[in-house]
Amino acid sequence: QPVELDETGRAQATAVGERLRGLPLATVVTSPLIRCRQTLELALPEAPPMVEEGLIECGYGSWEGQPLKKLAKDPLWPVVQQHPSAAVFPEGEAMAAMASRAVAAVRSWDARVSAEHGPEALWLACSHGDVIKAIVADALGVHLDLFQRIVADPASVTVIRYTPLRPFLVRLNDTGGDLSGLVPPPRKRRRT
């Protein structure tokens, strides 16, 4: 749902912004949902994001806005938790479809940024927990049915480096500390 950031969310966004400020980000993209746009307004106000529909949260359909206590009694709940690749939300989206579109969006943006700024370029995507977990599962070569084992806390940093052969998970659910190790080394000039 279009839920805005609360006081805790604003504090988390500001804190992650302090960590991200030293990174030379070539591009910033975001889910269209307001909480992601607000996160970036607070974290990186000088970097206007591009909106990417593929990064939107899973379409939970009639589950949206329902308390978890109620949803946990729904027969679909154990499917979502143990066999998410088979989960299709009533009046909503299939988890597998969400994973597919999110991975396609990230890979497309990575190819675009790499083509324009070079393969070492850093870029940022702001999205949602299940979306991030699905992208990480893909990067690890892990079946979507195991993605509930991955944690993606609010305002955490997860870093994936895509290469022509395979992706590498560089950081996962990083909620504190220095990010300067992500800055690519200076490009070497070729001698002629």
PDB file of C-alpha atoms in Angstrom:
ATOM      1  CA  GLN A   1       0.000   0.000   0.000  1.00  0.00           C
ATOM      2  CA  PRO A   2       1.110   3.596  -0.407  1.00  0.00           C
ATOM      3  CA  VAL A   3       2.332   3.843   3.178  1.00  0.00           C
ATOM      4  CA  GLU A   4       4.598   6.780   3.997  1.00  0.00           C
ATOM      5  CA  LEU A   5       7.669   6.597   6.207  1.00  0.00           C
ATOM      6  CA  ASP A   6       7.084   6.979   9.925  1.00  0.00           C
ATOM      7  CA  GLU A   7       9.566   8.578  12.346  1.00  0.00           C
ATOM      8  CA  THR A   8      11.639   5.382  12.541  1.00  0.00           C
ATOM      9  CA  GLY A   9      11.734   5.074   8.753  1.00  0.00           C
ATOM     10  CA  ARG A  10      12.826   8.693   8.343  1.00  0.00           C
ATOM     11  CA  ALA A  11      15.637   8.164  10.850  1.00  0.00           C
ATOM     12  CA  GLN A  12      16.738   4.978   9.046  1.00  0.00           C
ATOM     13  CA  ALA A  13      16.700   6.770   5.675  1.00  0.00           C
ATOM     14  CA  THR A  14      18.780   9.640   7.036  1.00  0.00           C
ATOM     15  CA  ALA A  15      21.283   7.217   8.592  1.00  0.00           C
ATOM     16  CA  VAL A  16      21.743   5.181   5.408  1.00  0.00           C
ATOM     17  CA  GLY A  17      22.140   8.445   3.502  1.00  0.00           C
ATOM     18  CA  GLU A  18      25.142   9.319   5.654  1.00  0.00           C
ATOM     19  CA  ARG A  19      26.681   5.969   4.734  1.00  0.00           C
ATOM     20  CA  LEU A  20      25.936   6.359   1.006  1.00  0.00           C
ATOM     21  CA  ARG A  21      27.066   9.965   0.560  1.00  0.00           C
ATOM     22  CA  GLY A  22      30.687   9.153  -0.281  1.00  0.00           C
ATOM     23  CA  LEU A  23      29.826   6.715  -3.027  1.00  0.00           C
ATOM     24  CA  PRO A  24      30.100   7.853  -6.665  1.00  0.00           C
ATOM     25  CA  LEU A  25      26.661   6.684  -7.746  1.00  0.00           C
ATOM     26  CA  ALA A  26      26.185   6.799 -11.506  1.00  0.00           C
ATOM     27  CA  THR A  27      22.413   6.297 -11.287  1.00  0.00           C
ATOM     28  CA  VAL A  28      19.707   5.963  -8.646  1.00  0.00           C
ATOM     29  CA  VAL A  29      16.479   4.084  -9.393  1.00  0.00           C
ATOM     30  CA  THR A  30      13.477   3.477  -7.185  1.00  0.00           C
ATOM     31  CA  SER A  31      10.240   1.630  -6.810  1.00  0.00           C
ATOM     32  CA  PRO A  32       7.375   4.015  -7.519  1.00  0.00           C
ATOM     33  CA  LEU A  33       5.892   3.523  -4.029  1.00  0.00           C
ATOM     34  CA  ILE A  34       6.017   6.604  -1.809  1.00  0.00           C
ATOM     35  CA  ARG A  35       8.075   5.020   0.981  1.00  0.00           C
ATOM     36  CA  CYS A  36      10.961   4.332  -1.406  1.00  0.00           C
ATOM     37  CA  ARG A  37      10.776   7.808  -2.941  1.00  0.00           C
ATOM     38  CA  GLN A  38      10.735   9.356   0.559  1.00  0.00           C
ATOM     39  CA  THR A  39      13.694   7.200   1.590  1.00  0.00           C
ATOM     40  CA  LEU A  40      15.743   8.560  -1.294  1.00  0.00           C
ATOM     41  CA  GLU A  41      14.600  12.161  -0.721  1.00  0.00           C
ATOM     42  CA  LEU A  42      16.035  11.901   2.787  1.00  0.00           C
ATOM     43  CA  ALA A  43      19.035   9.700   2.038  1.00  0.00           C
ATOM     44  CA  LEU A  44      20.248  11.217  -1.227  1.00  0.00           C
ATOM     45  CA  PRO A  45      18.457  14.532  -1.810  1.00  0.00           C
ATOM     46  CA  GLU A  46      21.035  15.571  -4.433  1.00  0.00           C
ATOM     47  CA  ALA A  47      20.417  12.454  -6.561  1.00  0.00           C
ATOM     48  CA  PRO A  48      16.999  12.533  -8.227  1.00  0.00           C
ATOM     49  CA  PRO A  49      15.957   8.912  -8.838  1.00  0.00           C
ATOM     50  CA  MET A  50      14.538   7.313 -11.948  1.00  0.00           C
ATOM     51  CA  VAL A  51      11.295   5.458 -11.219  1.00  0.00           C
ATOM     52  CA  GLU A  52      11.383   1.770 -12.166  1.00  0.00           C
ATOM     53  CA  GLU A  53       8.025  -0.044 -12.143  1.00  0.00           C
ATOM     54  CA  GLY A  54       9.809  -3.414 -12.047  1.00  0.00           C
ATOM     55  CA  LEU A  55      11.008  -2.667  -8.508  1.00  0.00           C
ATOM     56  CA  ILE A  56       7.532  -2.184  -7.031  1.00  0.00           C
ATOM     57  CA  GLU A  57       6.519  -4.427  -4.136  1.00  0.00           C
ATOM     58  CA  CYS A  58       4.735  -7.660  -4.918  1.00  0.00           C
ATOM     59  CA  GLY A  59       1.061  -7.171  -5.690  1.00  0.00           C
ATOM     60  CA  TYR A  60      -0.439  -8.752  -2.592  1.00  0.00           C
ATOM     61  CA  GLY A  61      -4.003  -8.195  -3.829  1.00  0.00           C
ATOM     62  CA  SER A  62      -6.650  -8.696  -1.157  1.00  0.00           C
ATOM     63  CA  TRP A  63      -3.885  -9.384   1.389  1.00  0.00           C
ATOM     64  CA  GLU A  64      -2.805  -5.726   1.325  1.00  0.00           C
ATOM     65  CA  GLY A  65      -3.566  -3.865   4.523  1.00  0.00           C
ATOM     66  CA  GLN A  66      -4.484  -7.036   6.429  1.00  0.00           C
ATOM     67  CA  PRO A  67      -2.870  -7.719   9.817  1.00  0.00           C
ATOM     68  CA  LEU A  68      -0.221 -10.455   9.786  1.00  0.00           C
ATOM     69  CA  LYS A  69      -2.043 -12.202  12.639  1.00  0.00           C
ATOM     70  CA  LYS A  70      -5.048 -12.678  10.349  1.00  0.00           C
ATOM     71  CA  LEU A  71      -2.981 -13.617   7.288  1.00  0.00           C
ATOM     72  CA  ALA A  72      -1.070 -16.268   9.259  1.00  0.00           C
ATOM     73  CA  LYS A  73      -4.354 -18.213   9.522  1.00  0.00           C
ATOM     74  CA  ASP A  74      -4.966 -18.113   5.758  1.00  0.00           C
ATOM     75  CA  PRO A  75      -4.264 -21.427   3.940  1.00  0.00           C
ATOM     76  CA  LEU A  76      -2.001 -19.487   1.550  1.00  0.00           C
ATOM     77  CA  TRP A  77       0.328 -18.440   4.403  1.00  0.00           C
ATOM     78  CA  PRO A  78       2.340 -21.687   4.601  1.00  0.00           C
ATOM     79  CA  VAL A  79       2.662 -21.662   0.807  1.00  0.00           C
ATOM     80  CA  VAL A  80       4.091 -18.132   0.904  1.00  0.00           C
ATOM     81  CA  GLN A  81       6.510 -19.159   3.644  1.00  0.00           C
ATOM     82  CA  GLN A  82       7.582 -22.610   2.381  1.00  0.00           C
ATOM     83  CA  HIS A  83       6.804 -22.743  -1.342  1.00  0.00           C
ATOM     84  CA  PRO A  84       6.660 -19.089  -2.495  1.00  0.00           C
ATOM     85  CA  SER A  85       7.272 -20.015  -6.138  1.00  0.00           C
ATOM     86  CA  ALA A  86       3.725 -21.439  -6.122  1.00  0.00           C
ATOM     87  CA  ALA A  87       2.124 -18.533  -4.246  1.00  0.00           C
ATOM     88  CA  VAL A  88      -0.376 -16.397  -6.134  1.00  0.00           C
ATOM     89  CA  PHE A  89      -2.062 -13.722  -4.059  1.00  0.00           C
ATOM     90  CA  PRO A  90      -5.857 -13.452  -4.408  1.00  0.00           C
ATOM     91  CA  GLU A  91      -6.594 -10.571  -6.785  1.00  0.00           C
ATOM     92  CA  GLY A  92      -2.819  -9.997  -6.867  1.00  0.00           C
ATOM     93  CA  GLU A  93       0.459 -11.183  -8.291  1.00  0.00           C
ATOM     94  CA  ALA A  94       2.363 -14.449  -8.240  1.00  0.00           C
ATOM     95  CA  MET A  95       5.579 -14.344  -6.200  1.00  0.00           C
ATOM     96  CA  ALA A  96       7.395 -15.933  -9.156  1.00  0.00           C
ATOM     97  CA  ALA A  97       6.171 -13.138 -11.438  1.00  0.00           C
ATOM     98  CA  MET A  98       7.386 -10.516  -8.957  1.00  0.00           C
ATOM     99  CA  ALA A  99      10.799 -12.183  -8.786  1.00  0.00           C
ATOM    100  CA  SER A 100      11.061 -12.424 -12.555  1.00  0.00           C
ATOM    101  CA  ARG A 101      10.174  -8.768 -13.205  1.00  0.00           C
ATOM    102  CA  ALA A 102      12.439  -7.498 -10.404  1.00  0.00           C
ATOM    103  CA  VAL A 103      15.448  -9.490 -11.591  1.00  0.00           C
ATOM    104  CA  ALA A 104      14.812  -8.389 -15.184  1.00  0.00           C
ATOM    105  CA  ALA A 105      14.620  -4.738 -14.065  1.00  0.00           C
ATOM    106  CA  VAL A 106      17.867  -4.914 -12.073  1.00  0.00           C
ATOM    107  CA  ARG A 107      19.751  -6.726 -14.813  1.00  0.00           C
ATOM    108  CA  SER A 108      18.477  -4.235 -17.408  1.00  0.00           C
ATOM    109  CA  TRP A 109      19.559  -1.255 -15.302  1.00  0.00           C
ATOM    110  CA  ASP A 110      22.923  -2.852 -14.619  1.00  0.00           C
ATOM    111  CA  ALA A 111      23.531  -3.381 -18.343  1.00  0.00           C
ATOM    112  CA  ARG A 112      22.470   0.198 -19.091  1.00  0.00           C
ATOM    113  CA  VAL A 113      24.662   1.727 -16.379  1.00  0.00           C
ATOM    114  CA  SER A 114      27.624  -0.478 -17.342  1.00  0.00           C
ATOM    115  CA  ALA A 115      27.292   0.483 -21.019  1.00  0.00           C
ATOM    116  CA  GLU A 116      27.161   4.190 -20.171  1.00  0.00           C
ATOM    117  CA  HIS A 117      29.581   4.411 -17.219  1.00  0.00           C
ATOM    118  CA  GLY A 118      31.727   1.277 -17.409  1.00  0.00           C
ATOM    119  CA  PRO A 119      31.538  -2.128 -15.721  1.00  0.00           C
ATOM    120  CA  GLU A 120      32.833  -0.846 -12.370  1.00  0.00           C
ATOM    121  CA  ALA A 121      30.146   1.858 -12.048  1.00  0.00           C
ATOM    122  CA  LEU A 122      28.098   1.911  -8.859  1.00  0.00           C
ATOM    123  CA  TRP A 123      24.373   2.476  -8.991  1.00  0.00           C
ATOM    124  CA  LEU A 124      21.613   2.179  -6.440  1.00  0.00           C
ATOM    125  CA  ALA A 125      18.149   0.646  -6.521  1.00  0.00           C
ATOM    126  CA  CYS A 126      15.686   1.337  -3.709  1.00  0.00           C
ATOM    127  CA  SER A 127      13.019  -1.329  -3.324  1.00  0.00           C
ATOM    128  CA  HIS A 128      11.162  -3.551  -0.854  1.00  0.00           C
ATOM    129  CA  GLY A 129      12.035  -6.564   1.302  1.00  0.00           C
ATOM    130  CA  ASP A 130      10.539  -9.374  -0.766  1.00  0.00           C
ATOM    131  CA  VAL A 131      11.789  -7.796  -3.995  1.00  0.00           C
ATOM    132  CA  ILE A 132      15.324  -7.485  -2.624  1.00  0.00           C
ATOM    133  CA  LYS A 133      15.242 -11.047  -1.295  1.00  0.00           C
ATOM    134  CA  ALA A 134      14.109 -12.345  -4.703  1.00  0.00           C
ATOM    135  CA  ILE A 135      16.949 -10.470  -6.466  1.00  0.00           C
ATOM    136  CA  VAL A 136      19.474 -11.831  -3.947  1.00  0.00           C
ATOM    137  CA  ALA A 137      18.149 -15.376  -4.396  1.00  0.00           C
ATOM    138  CA  ASP A 138      18.640 -15.039  -8.141  1.00  0.00           C
ATOM    139  CA  ALA A 139      22.181 -13.683  -7.679  1.00  0.00           C
ATOM    140  CA  LEU A 140      23.043 -16.622  -5.436  1.00  0.00           C
ATOM    141  CA  GLY A 141      21.491 -19.141  -7.804  1.00  0.00           C
ATOM    142  CA  VAL A 142      19.054 -20.107  -5.057  1.00  0.00           C
ATOM    143  CA  HIS A 143      15.522 -21.248  -5.896  1.00  0.00           C
ATOM    144  CA  LEU A 144      12.796 -18.767  -4.990  1.00  0.00           C
ATOM    145  CA  ASP A 145      11.415 -21.329  -2.522  1.00  0.00           C
ATOM    146  CA  LEU A 146      14.429 -20.611  -0.305  1.00  0.00           C
ATOM    147  CA  PHE A 147      14.222 -16.813  -0.427  1.00  0.00           C
ATOM    148  CA  GLN A 148      12.438 -16.561   2.936  1.00  0.00           C
ATOM    149  CA  ARG A 149      15.805 -17.509   4.504  1.00  0.00           C
ATOM    150  CA  ILE A 150      17.254 -14.189   3.300  1.00  0.00           C
ATOM    151  CA  VAL A 151      16.865 -11.067   5.436  1.00  0.00           C
ATOM    152  CA  ALA A 152      16.475  -7.557   4.032  1.00  0.00           C
ATOM    153  CA  ASP A 153      15.955  -5.044   6.831  1.00  0.00           C
ATOM    154  CA  PRO A 154      14.646  -1.525   6.184  1.00  0.00           C
ATOM    155  CA  ALA A 155      17.394   0.862   5.001  1.00  0.00           C
ATOM    156  CA  SER A 156      19.932  -1.955   4.766  1.00  0.00           C
ATOM    157  CA  VAL A 157      22.491  -2.117   1.971  1.00  0.00           C
ATOM    158  CA  THR A 158      22.766  -5.172  -0.246  1.00  0.00           C
ATOM    159  CA  VAL A 159      25.372  -5.123  -3.015  1.00  0.00           C
ATOM    160  CA  ILE A 160      25.428  -7.381  -6.055  1.00  0.00           C
ATOM    161  CA  ARG A 161      28.101  -7.138  -8.719  1.00  0.00           C
ATOM    162  CA  TYR A 162      27.025  -8.460 -12.093  1.00  0.00           C
ATOM    163  CA  THR A 163      29.672  -9.804 -14.463  1.00  0.00           C
ATOM    164  CA  PRO A 164      29.372 -11.399 -17.916  1.00  0.00           C
ATOM    165  CA  LEU A 165      29.578 -14.876 -16.344  1.00  0.00           C
ATOM    166  CA  ARG A 166      27.707 -14.579 -13.047  1.00  0.00           C
ATOM    167  CA  PRO A 167      26.649 -12.198 -10.292  1.00  0.00           C
ATOM    168  CA  PHE A 168      28.484 -11.914  -6.981  1.00  0.00           C
ATOM    169  CA  LEU A 169      26.815 -11.035  -3.672  1.00  0.00           C
ATOM    170  CA  VAL A 170      29.221  -8.494  -2.168  1.00  0.00           C
ATOM    171  CA  ARG A 171      27.139  -7.400   0.854  1.00  0.00           C
ATOM    172  CA  LEU A 172      23.863  -8.563   2.320  1.00  0.00           C
ATOM    173  CA  ASN A 173      21.559  -6.722   4.724  1.00  0.00           C
ATOM    174  CA  ASP A 174      24.380  -4.384   5.808  1.00  0.00           C
ATOM    175  CA  THR A 175      22.913  -1.986   8.381  1.00  0.00           C
ATOM    176  CA  GLY A 176      26.017  -0.173   9.599  1.00  0.00           C
ATOM    177  CA  GLY A 177      29.589   0.694   8.965  1.00  0.00           C
ATOM    178  CA  ASP A 178      31.758   2.179   6.283  1.00  0.00           C
ATOM    179  CA  LEU A 179      30.870   1.663   2.614  1.00  0.00           C
ATOM    180  CA  SER A 180      34.045   3.183   1.158  1.00  0.00           C
ATOM    181  CA  GLY A 181      35.288  -0.278   0.159  1.00  0.00           C
ATOM    182  CA  LEU A 182      32.644  -0.226  -2.577  1.00  0.00           C
ATOM    183  CA  VAL A 183      34.278   2.691  -4.387  1.00  0.00           C
ATOM    184  CA  PRO A 184      35.878   1.308  -7.550  1.00  0.00           C
ATOM    185  CA  PRO A 185      39.618   1.850  -7.997  1.00  0.00           C
ATOM    186  CA  PRO A 186      40.648   4.681 -10.332  1.00  0.00           C
ATOM    187  CA  ARG A 187      40.710   3.687 -13.968  1.00  0.00           C
ATOM    188  CA  LYS A 188      44.168   3.107 -15.323  1.00  0.00           C
ATOM    189  CA  ARG A 189      45.074   5.139 -18.377  1.00  0.00           C
ATOM    190  CA  ARG A 190      46.385   3.235 -21.336  1.00  0.00           C
ATOM    191  CA  ARG A 191      49.763   4.161 -22.662  1.00  0.00           C
ATOM    192  CA  THR A 192      49.931   4.848 -26.352  1.00  0.00           C
TER     193      THR A 192
END
